PDB file of C-alpha atoms in Angstrom:
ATOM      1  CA  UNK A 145       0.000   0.000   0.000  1.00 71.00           C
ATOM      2  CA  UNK A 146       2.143   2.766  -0.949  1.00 81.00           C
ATOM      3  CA  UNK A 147      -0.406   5.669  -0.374  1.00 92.00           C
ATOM      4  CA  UNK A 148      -0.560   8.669  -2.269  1.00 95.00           C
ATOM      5  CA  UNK A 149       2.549   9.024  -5.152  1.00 96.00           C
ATOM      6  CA  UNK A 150       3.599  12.172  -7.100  1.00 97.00           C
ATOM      7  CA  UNK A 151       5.802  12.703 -10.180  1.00 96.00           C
ATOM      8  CA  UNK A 152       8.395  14.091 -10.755  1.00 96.00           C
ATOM      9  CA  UNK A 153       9.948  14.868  -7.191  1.00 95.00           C
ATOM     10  CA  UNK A 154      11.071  18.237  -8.983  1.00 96.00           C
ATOM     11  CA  UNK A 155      11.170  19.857 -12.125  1.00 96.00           C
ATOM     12  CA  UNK A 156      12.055  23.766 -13.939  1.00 97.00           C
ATOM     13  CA  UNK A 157      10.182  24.799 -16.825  1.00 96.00           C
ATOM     14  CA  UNK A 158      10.866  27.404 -18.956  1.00 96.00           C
ATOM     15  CA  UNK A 159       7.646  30.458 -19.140  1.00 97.00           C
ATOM     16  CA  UNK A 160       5.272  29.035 -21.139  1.00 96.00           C
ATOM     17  CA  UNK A 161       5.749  25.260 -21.298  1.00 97.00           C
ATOM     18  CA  UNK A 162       2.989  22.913 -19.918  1.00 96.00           C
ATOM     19  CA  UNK A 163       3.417  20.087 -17.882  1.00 96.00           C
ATOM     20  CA  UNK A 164       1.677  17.505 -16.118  1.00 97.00           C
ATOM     21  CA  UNK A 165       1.813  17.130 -12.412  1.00 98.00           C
ATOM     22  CA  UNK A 166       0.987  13.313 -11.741  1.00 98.00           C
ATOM     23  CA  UNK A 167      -0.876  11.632  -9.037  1.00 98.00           C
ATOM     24  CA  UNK A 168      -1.603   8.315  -8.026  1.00 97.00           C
ATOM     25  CA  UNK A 169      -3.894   6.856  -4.871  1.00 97.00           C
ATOM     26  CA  UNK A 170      -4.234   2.728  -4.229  1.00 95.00           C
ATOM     27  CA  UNK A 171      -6.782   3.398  -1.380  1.00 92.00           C
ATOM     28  CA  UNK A 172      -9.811   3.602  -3.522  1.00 91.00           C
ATOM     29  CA  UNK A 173     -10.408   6.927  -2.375  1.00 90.00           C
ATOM     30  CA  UNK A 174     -13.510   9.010  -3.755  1.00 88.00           C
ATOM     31  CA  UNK A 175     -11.886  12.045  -3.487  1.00 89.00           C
ATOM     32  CA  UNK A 176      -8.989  13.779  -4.347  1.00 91.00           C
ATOM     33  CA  UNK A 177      -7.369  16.708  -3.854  1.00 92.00           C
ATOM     34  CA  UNK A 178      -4.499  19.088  -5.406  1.00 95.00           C
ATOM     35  CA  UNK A 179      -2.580  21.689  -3.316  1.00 94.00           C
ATOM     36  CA  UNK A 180       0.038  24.593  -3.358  1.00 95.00           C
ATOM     37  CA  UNK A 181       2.100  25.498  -0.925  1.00 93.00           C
ATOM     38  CA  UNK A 182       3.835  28.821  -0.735  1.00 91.00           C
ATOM     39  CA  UNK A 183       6.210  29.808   2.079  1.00 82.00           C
ATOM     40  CA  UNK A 184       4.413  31.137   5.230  1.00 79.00           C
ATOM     41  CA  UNK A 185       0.881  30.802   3.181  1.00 82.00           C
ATOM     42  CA  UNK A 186      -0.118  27.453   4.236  1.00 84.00           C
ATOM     43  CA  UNK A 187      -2.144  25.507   1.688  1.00 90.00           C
ATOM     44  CA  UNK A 188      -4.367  26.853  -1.348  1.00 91.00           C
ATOM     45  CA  UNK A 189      -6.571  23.900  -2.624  1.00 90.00           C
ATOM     46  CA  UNK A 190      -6.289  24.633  -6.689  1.00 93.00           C
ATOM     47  CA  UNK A 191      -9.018  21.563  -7.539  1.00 93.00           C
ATOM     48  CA  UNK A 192     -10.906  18.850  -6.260  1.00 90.00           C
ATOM     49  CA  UNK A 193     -12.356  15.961  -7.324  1.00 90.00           C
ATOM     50  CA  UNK A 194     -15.436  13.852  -5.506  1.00 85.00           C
ATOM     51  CA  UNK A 195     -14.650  10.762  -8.291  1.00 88.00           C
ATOM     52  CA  UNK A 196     -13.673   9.795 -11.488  1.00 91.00           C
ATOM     53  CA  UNK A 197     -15.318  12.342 -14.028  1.00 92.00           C
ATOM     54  CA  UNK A 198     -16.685  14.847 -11.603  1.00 90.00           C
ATOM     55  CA  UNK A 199     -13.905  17.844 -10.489  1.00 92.00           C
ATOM     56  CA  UNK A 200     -14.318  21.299  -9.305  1.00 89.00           C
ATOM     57  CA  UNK A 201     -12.371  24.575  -8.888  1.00 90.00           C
ATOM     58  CA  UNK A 202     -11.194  25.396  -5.571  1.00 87.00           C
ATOM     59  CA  UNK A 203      -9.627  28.650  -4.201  1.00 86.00           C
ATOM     60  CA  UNK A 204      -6.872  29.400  -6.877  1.00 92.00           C
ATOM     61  CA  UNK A 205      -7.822  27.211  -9.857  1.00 94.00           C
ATOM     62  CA  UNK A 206      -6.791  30.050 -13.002  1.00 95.00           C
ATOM     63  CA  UNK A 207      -3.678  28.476 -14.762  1.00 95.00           C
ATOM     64  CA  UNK A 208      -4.663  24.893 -14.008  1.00 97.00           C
ATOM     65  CA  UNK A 209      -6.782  21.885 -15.434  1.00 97.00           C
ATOM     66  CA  UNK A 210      -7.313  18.575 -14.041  1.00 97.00           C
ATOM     67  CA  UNK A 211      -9.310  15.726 -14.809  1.00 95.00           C
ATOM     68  CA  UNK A 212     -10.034  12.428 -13.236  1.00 96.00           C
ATOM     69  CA  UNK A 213     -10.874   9.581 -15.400  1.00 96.00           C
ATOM     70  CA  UNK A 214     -10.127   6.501 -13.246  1.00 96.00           C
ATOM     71  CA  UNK A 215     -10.611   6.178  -9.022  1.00 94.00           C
ATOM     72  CA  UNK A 216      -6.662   6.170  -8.499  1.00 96.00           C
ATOM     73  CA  UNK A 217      -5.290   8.835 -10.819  1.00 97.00           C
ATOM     74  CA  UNK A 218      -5.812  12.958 -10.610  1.00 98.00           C
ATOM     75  CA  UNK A 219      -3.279  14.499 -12.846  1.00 98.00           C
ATOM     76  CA  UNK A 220      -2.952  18.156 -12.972  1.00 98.00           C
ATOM     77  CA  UNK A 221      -2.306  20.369 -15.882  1.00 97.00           C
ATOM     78  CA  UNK A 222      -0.108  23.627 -16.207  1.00 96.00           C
ATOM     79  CA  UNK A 223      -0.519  24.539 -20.110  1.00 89.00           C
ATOM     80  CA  UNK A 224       1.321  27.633 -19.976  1.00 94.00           C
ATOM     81  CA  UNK A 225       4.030  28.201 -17.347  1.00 95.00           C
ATOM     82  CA  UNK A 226       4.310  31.947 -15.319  1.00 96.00           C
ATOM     83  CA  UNK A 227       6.734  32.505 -12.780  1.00 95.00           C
ATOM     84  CA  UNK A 228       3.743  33.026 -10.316  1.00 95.00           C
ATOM     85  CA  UNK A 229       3.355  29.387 -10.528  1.00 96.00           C
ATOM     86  CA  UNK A 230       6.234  28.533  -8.804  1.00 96.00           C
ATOM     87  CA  UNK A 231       5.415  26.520  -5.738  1.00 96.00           C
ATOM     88  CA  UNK A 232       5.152  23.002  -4.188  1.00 95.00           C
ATOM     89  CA  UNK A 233       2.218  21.076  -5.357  1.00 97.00           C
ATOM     90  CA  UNK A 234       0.762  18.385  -2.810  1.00 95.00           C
ATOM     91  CA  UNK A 235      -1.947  15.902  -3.968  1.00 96.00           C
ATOM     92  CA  UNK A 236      -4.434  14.125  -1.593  1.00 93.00           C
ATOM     93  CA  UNK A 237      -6.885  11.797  -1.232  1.00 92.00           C
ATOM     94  CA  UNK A 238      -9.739  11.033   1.253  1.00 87.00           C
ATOM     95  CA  UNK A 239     -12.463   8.846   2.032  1.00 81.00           C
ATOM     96  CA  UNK A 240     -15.909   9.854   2.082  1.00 65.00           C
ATOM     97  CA  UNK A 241     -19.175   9.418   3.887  1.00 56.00           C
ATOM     98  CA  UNK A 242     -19.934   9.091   7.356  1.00 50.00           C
ATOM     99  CA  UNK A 243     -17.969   6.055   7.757  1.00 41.00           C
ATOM    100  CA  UNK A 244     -15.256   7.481   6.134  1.00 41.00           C
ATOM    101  CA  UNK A 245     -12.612   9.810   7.070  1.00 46.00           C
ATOM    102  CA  UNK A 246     -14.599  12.603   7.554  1.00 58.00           C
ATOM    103  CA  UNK A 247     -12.108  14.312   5.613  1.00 62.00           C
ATOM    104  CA  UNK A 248      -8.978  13.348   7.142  1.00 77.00           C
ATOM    105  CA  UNK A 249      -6.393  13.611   4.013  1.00 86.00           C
ATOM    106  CA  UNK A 250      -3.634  11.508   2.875  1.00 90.00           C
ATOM    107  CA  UNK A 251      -1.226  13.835   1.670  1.00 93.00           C
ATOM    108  CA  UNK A 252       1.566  12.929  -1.140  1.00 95.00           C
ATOM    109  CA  UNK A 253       5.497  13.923  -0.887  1.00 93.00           C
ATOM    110  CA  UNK A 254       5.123  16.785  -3.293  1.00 94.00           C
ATOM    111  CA  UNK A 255       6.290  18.336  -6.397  1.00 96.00           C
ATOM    112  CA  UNK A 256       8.268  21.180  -6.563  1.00 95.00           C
ATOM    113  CA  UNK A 257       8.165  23.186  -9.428  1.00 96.00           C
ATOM    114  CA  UNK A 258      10.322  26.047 -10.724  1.00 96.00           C
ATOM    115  CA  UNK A 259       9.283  28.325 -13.147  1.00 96.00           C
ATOM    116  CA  UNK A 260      12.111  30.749 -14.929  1.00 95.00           C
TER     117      UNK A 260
ATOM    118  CA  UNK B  82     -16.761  31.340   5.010  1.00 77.00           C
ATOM    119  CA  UNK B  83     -14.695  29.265   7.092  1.00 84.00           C
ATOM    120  CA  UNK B  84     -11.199  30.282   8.156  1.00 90.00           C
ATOM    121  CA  UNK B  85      -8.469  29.234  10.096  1.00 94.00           C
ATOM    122  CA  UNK B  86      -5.842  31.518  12.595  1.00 96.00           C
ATOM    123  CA  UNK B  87      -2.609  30.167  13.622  1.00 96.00           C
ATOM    124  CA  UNK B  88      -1.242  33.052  15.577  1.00 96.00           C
ATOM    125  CA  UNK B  89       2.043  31.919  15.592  1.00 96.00           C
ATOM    126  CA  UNK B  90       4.809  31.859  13.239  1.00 95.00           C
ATOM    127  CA  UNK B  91       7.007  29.993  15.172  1.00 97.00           C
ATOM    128  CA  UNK B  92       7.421  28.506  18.540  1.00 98.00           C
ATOM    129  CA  UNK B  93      10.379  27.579  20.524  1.00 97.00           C
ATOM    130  CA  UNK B  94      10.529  25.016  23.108  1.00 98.00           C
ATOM    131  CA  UNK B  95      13.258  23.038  25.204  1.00 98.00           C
ATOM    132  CA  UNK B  96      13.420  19.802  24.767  1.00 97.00           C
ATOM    133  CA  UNK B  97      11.526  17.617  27.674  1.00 97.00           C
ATOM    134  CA  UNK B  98       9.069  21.095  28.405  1.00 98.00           C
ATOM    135  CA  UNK B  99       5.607  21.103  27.788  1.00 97.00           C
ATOM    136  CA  UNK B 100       4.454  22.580  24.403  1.00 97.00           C
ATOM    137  CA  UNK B 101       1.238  24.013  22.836  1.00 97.00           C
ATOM    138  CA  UNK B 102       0.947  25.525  19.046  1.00 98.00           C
ATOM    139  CA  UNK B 103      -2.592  27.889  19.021  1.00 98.00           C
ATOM    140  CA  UNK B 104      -5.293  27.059  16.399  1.00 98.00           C
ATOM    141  CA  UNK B 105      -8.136  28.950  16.773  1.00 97.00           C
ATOM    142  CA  UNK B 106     -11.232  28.920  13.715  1.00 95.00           C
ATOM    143  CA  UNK B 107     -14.903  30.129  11.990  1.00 92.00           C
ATOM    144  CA  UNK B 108     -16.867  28.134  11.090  1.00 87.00           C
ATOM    145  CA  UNK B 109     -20.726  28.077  10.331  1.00 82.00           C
ATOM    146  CA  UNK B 110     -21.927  25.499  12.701  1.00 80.00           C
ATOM    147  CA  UNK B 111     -19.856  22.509  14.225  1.00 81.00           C
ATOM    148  CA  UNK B 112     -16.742  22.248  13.253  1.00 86.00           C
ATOM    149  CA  UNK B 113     -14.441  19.133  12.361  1.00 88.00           C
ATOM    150  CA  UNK B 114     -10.941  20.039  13.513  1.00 92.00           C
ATOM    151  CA  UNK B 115      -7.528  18.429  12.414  1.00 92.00           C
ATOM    152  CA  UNK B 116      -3.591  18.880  12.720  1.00 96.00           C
ATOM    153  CA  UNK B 117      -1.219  17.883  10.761  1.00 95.00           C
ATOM    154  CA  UNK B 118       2.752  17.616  10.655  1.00 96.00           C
ATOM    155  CA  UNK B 119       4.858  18.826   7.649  1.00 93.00           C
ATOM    156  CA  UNK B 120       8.365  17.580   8.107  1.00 92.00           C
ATOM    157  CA  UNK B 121      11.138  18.888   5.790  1.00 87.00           C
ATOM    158  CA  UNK B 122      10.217  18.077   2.206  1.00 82.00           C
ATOM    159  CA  UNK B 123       7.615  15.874   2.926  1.00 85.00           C
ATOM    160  CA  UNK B 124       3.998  15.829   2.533  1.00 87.00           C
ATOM    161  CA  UNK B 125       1.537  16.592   5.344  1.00 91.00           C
ATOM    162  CA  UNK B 126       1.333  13.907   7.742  1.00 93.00           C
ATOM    163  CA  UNK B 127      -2.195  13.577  10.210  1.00 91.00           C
ATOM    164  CA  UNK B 128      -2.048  13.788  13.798  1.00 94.00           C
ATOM    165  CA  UNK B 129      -5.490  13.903  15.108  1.00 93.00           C
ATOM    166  CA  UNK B 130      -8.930  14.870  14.378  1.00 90.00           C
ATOM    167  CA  UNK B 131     -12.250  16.339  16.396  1.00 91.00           C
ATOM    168  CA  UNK B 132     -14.920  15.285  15.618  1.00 85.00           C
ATOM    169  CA  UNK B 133     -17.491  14.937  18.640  1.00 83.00           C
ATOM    170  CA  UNK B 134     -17.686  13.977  21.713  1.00 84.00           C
ATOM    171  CA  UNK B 135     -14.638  14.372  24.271  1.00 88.00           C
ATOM    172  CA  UNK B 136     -12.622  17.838  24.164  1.00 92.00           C
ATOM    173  CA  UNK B 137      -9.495  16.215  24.898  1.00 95.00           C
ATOM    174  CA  UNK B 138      -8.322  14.771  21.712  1.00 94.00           C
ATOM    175  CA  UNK B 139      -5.352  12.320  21.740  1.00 94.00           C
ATOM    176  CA  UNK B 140      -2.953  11.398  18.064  1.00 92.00           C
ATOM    177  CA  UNK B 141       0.380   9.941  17.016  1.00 88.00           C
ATOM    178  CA  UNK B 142       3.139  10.299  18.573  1.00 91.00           C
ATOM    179  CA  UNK B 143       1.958  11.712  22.209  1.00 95.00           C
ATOM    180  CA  UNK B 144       0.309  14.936  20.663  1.00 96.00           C
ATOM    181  CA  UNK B 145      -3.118  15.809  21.689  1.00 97.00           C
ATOM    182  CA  UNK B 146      -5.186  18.723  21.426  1.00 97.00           C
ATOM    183  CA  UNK B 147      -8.090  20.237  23.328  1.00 96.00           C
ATOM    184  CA  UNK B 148     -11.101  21.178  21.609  1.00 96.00           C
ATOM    185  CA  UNK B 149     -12.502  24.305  23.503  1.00 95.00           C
ATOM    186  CA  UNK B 150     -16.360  25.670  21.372  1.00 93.00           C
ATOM    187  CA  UNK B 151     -16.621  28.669  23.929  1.00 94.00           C
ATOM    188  CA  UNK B 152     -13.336  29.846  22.614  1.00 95.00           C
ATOM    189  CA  UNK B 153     -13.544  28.864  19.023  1.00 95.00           C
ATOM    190  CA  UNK B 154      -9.603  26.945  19.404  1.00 97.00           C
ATOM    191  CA  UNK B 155      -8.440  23.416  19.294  1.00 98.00           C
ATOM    192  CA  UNK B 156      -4.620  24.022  20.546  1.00 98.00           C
ATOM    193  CA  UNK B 157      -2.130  21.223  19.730  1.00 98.00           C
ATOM    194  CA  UNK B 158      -0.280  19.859  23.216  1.00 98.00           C
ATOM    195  CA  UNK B 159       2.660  17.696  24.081  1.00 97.00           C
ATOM    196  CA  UNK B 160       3.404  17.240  27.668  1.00 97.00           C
ATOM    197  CA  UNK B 161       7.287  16.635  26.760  1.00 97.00           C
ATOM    198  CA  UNK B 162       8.595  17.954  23.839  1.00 97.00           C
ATOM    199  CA  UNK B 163      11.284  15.709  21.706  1.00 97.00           C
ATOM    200  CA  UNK B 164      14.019  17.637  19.263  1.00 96.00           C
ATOM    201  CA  UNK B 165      12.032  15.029  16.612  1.00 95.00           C
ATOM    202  CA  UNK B 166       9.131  17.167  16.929  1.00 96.00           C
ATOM    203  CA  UNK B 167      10.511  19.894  15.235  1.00 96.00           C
ATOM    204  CA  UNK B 168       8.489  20.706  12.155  1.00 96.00           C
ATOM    205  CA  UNK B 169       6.184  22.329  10.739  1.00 95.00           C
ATOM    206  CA  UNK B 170       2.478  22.094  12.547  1.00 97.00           C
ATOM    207  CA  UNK B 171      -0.982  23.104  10.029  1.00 96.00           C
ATOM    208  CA  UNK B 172      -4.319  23.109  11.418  1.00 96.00           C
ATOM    209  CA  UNK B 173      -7.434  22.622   9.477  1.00 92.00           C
ATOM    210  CA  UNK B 174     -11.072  22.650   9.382  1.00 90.00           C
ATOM    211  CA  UNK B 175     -14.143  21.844   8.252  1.00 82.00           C
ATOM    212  CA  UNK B 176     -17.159  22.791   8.822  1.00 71.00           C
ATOM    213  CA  UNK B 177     -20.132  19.824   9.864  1.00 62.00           C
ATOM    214  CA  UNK B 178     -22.860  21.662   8.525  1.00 55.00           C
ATOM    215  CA  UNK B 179     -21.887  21.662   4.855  1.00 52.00           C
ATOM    216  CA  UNK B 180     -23.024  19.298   2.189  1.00 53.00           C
ATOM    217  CA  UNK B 181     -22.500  18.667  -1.558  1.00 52.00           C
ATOM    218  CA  UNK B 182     -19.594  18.047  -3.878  1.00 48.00           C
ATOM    219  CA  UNK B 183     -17.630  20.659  -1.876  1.00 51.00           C
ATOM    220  CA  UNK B 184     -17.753  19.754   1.841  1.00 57.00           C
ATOM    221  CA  UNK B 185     -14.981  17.844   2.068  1.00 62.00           C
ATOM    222  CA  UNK B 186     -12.976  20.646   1.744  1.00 73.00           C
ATOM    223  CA  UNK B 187     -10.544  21.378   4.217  1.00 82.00           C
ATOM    224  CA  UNK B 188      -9.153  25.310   5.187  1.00 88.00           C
ATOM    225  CA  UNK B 189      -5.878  24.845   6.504  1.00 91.00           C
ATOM    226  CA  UNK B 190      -3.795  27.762   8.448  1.00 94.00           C
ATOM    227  CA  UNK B 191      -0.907  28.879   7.055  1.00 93.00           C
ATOM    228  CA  UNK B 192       1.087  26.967  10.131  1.00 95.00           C
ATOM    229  CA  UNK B 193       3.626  27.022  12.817  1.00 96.00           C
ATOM    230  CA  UNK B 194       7.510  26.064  12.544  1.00 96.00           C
ATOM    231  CA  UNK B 195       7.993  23.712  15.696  1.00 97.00           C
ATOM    232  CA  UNK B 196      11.672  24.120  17.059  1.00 97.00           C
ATOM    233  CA  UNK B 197      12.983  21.982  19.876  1.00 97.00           C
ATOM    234  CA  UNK B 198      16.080  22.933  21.446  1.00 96.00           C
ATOM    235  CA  UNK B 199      18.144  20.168  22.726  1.00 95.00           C
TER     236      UNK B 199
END
């Protein structure tokens, strides 16, 4: 059960590439969750997703797609780059219902992206 | 809207004293309350969560936290603090009353950097 995995670890693009932040879940969660994480500004949930084919916007969604086609994968989408993107990007996943987690959320190791 | 204050940017604690890291929130209604443990590049981690019943909420690693409704805070506790505890410390909420696609969503502080000083 390895939880909640993210690719690539770290990466620098270049202003105006696109890219695709990966994430993968193996604990049949419902929903799923993507992050940034900006010094001293705690998290900013970008999307969600409540399961495969349904997502939503959350607080600071402009500059991002996502889309959920299976239970286990929610990748997300940067199509073209800005500095103000730089950031770490945390996926997670939780259970729902009320005898699930009640939205305790499994949180992956993170992404960290540079943008020059 | 629900929000979440962390009044703290840091706190600094010898080791084997007692430590606390503030949380206090707003919320519409009942609130679910959780903390969580960032340590250096690494994801979030959970400690504990609120969710009814007993005030005095107990989670990994000897951390508990005290759920207090008069005074709108769930502080995070440690009677003894351990140099491993040094991290960063996020508190979140969520509010009991909500429904729909959305209400799983958690508002998270903008958190507090543990130090323990051997």
């Amino acid at each position: 059960n390895a939880g909640v995995t993210q690719t690539p670890k770290f990466r620098i693009l270049k202003i105006g590439q696109s890219m695709t932040l990966q994430c993968t879940q193996d604990m049949n969660h419902n929903y799923m969750y993507w992050y940034r994480q900006d010094p001293g500004m705690g998290l900013k949930l970008i999307y969600y997703s409540v399961g495969a084919g349904i997502t939503d916007k959350g607080e600071v969604p402009n500059g991002y797609n996502v889309s959920r086609s299976t239970t286990e994968d929610f990748p997300l989408r940067l199509e073209l780059a800005a500095p103000s993107q730089t950031s770490v990007y945390f996926c997670a996943s939780s259970s729902g219902g009320t005898s699930g987690g009640l939205g305790t959320q499994y949180f992956g190791p993170g992404t960290r992206l540079l943008v020059l | 809207a629900q929000s979440v204050a962390q009044p703290e940017d840091q706190v600094n604690v010898a080791e084997g004293n007692p430590l606390t890291v503030k949380c206090t929130y707003s919320v519409s209604g009942n609130p679910y309350l959780f903390w969580y443990v960032q340590y250096p590049n690494r994801g979030l981690q959970f400690l504990l969560k609120y969710i009814t019943g007993d005030n005095l909420v107990k989670g990994s690693y000897g951390f508990e936290a005290e759920f207090n409704k008069s005074q709108t805070s769930f502080h995070l506790k440690k009677p003894s603090a351990l140099v491993s505890d040094s991290a960063l410390y996020f508190c979140a909420v969520r509010s009991r009353g909500t429904s729909g696609a959305g209400s799983y969503q958690l508002t998270f502080g903008k958190g507090t950097k543990l130090s323990v000083i051997p």
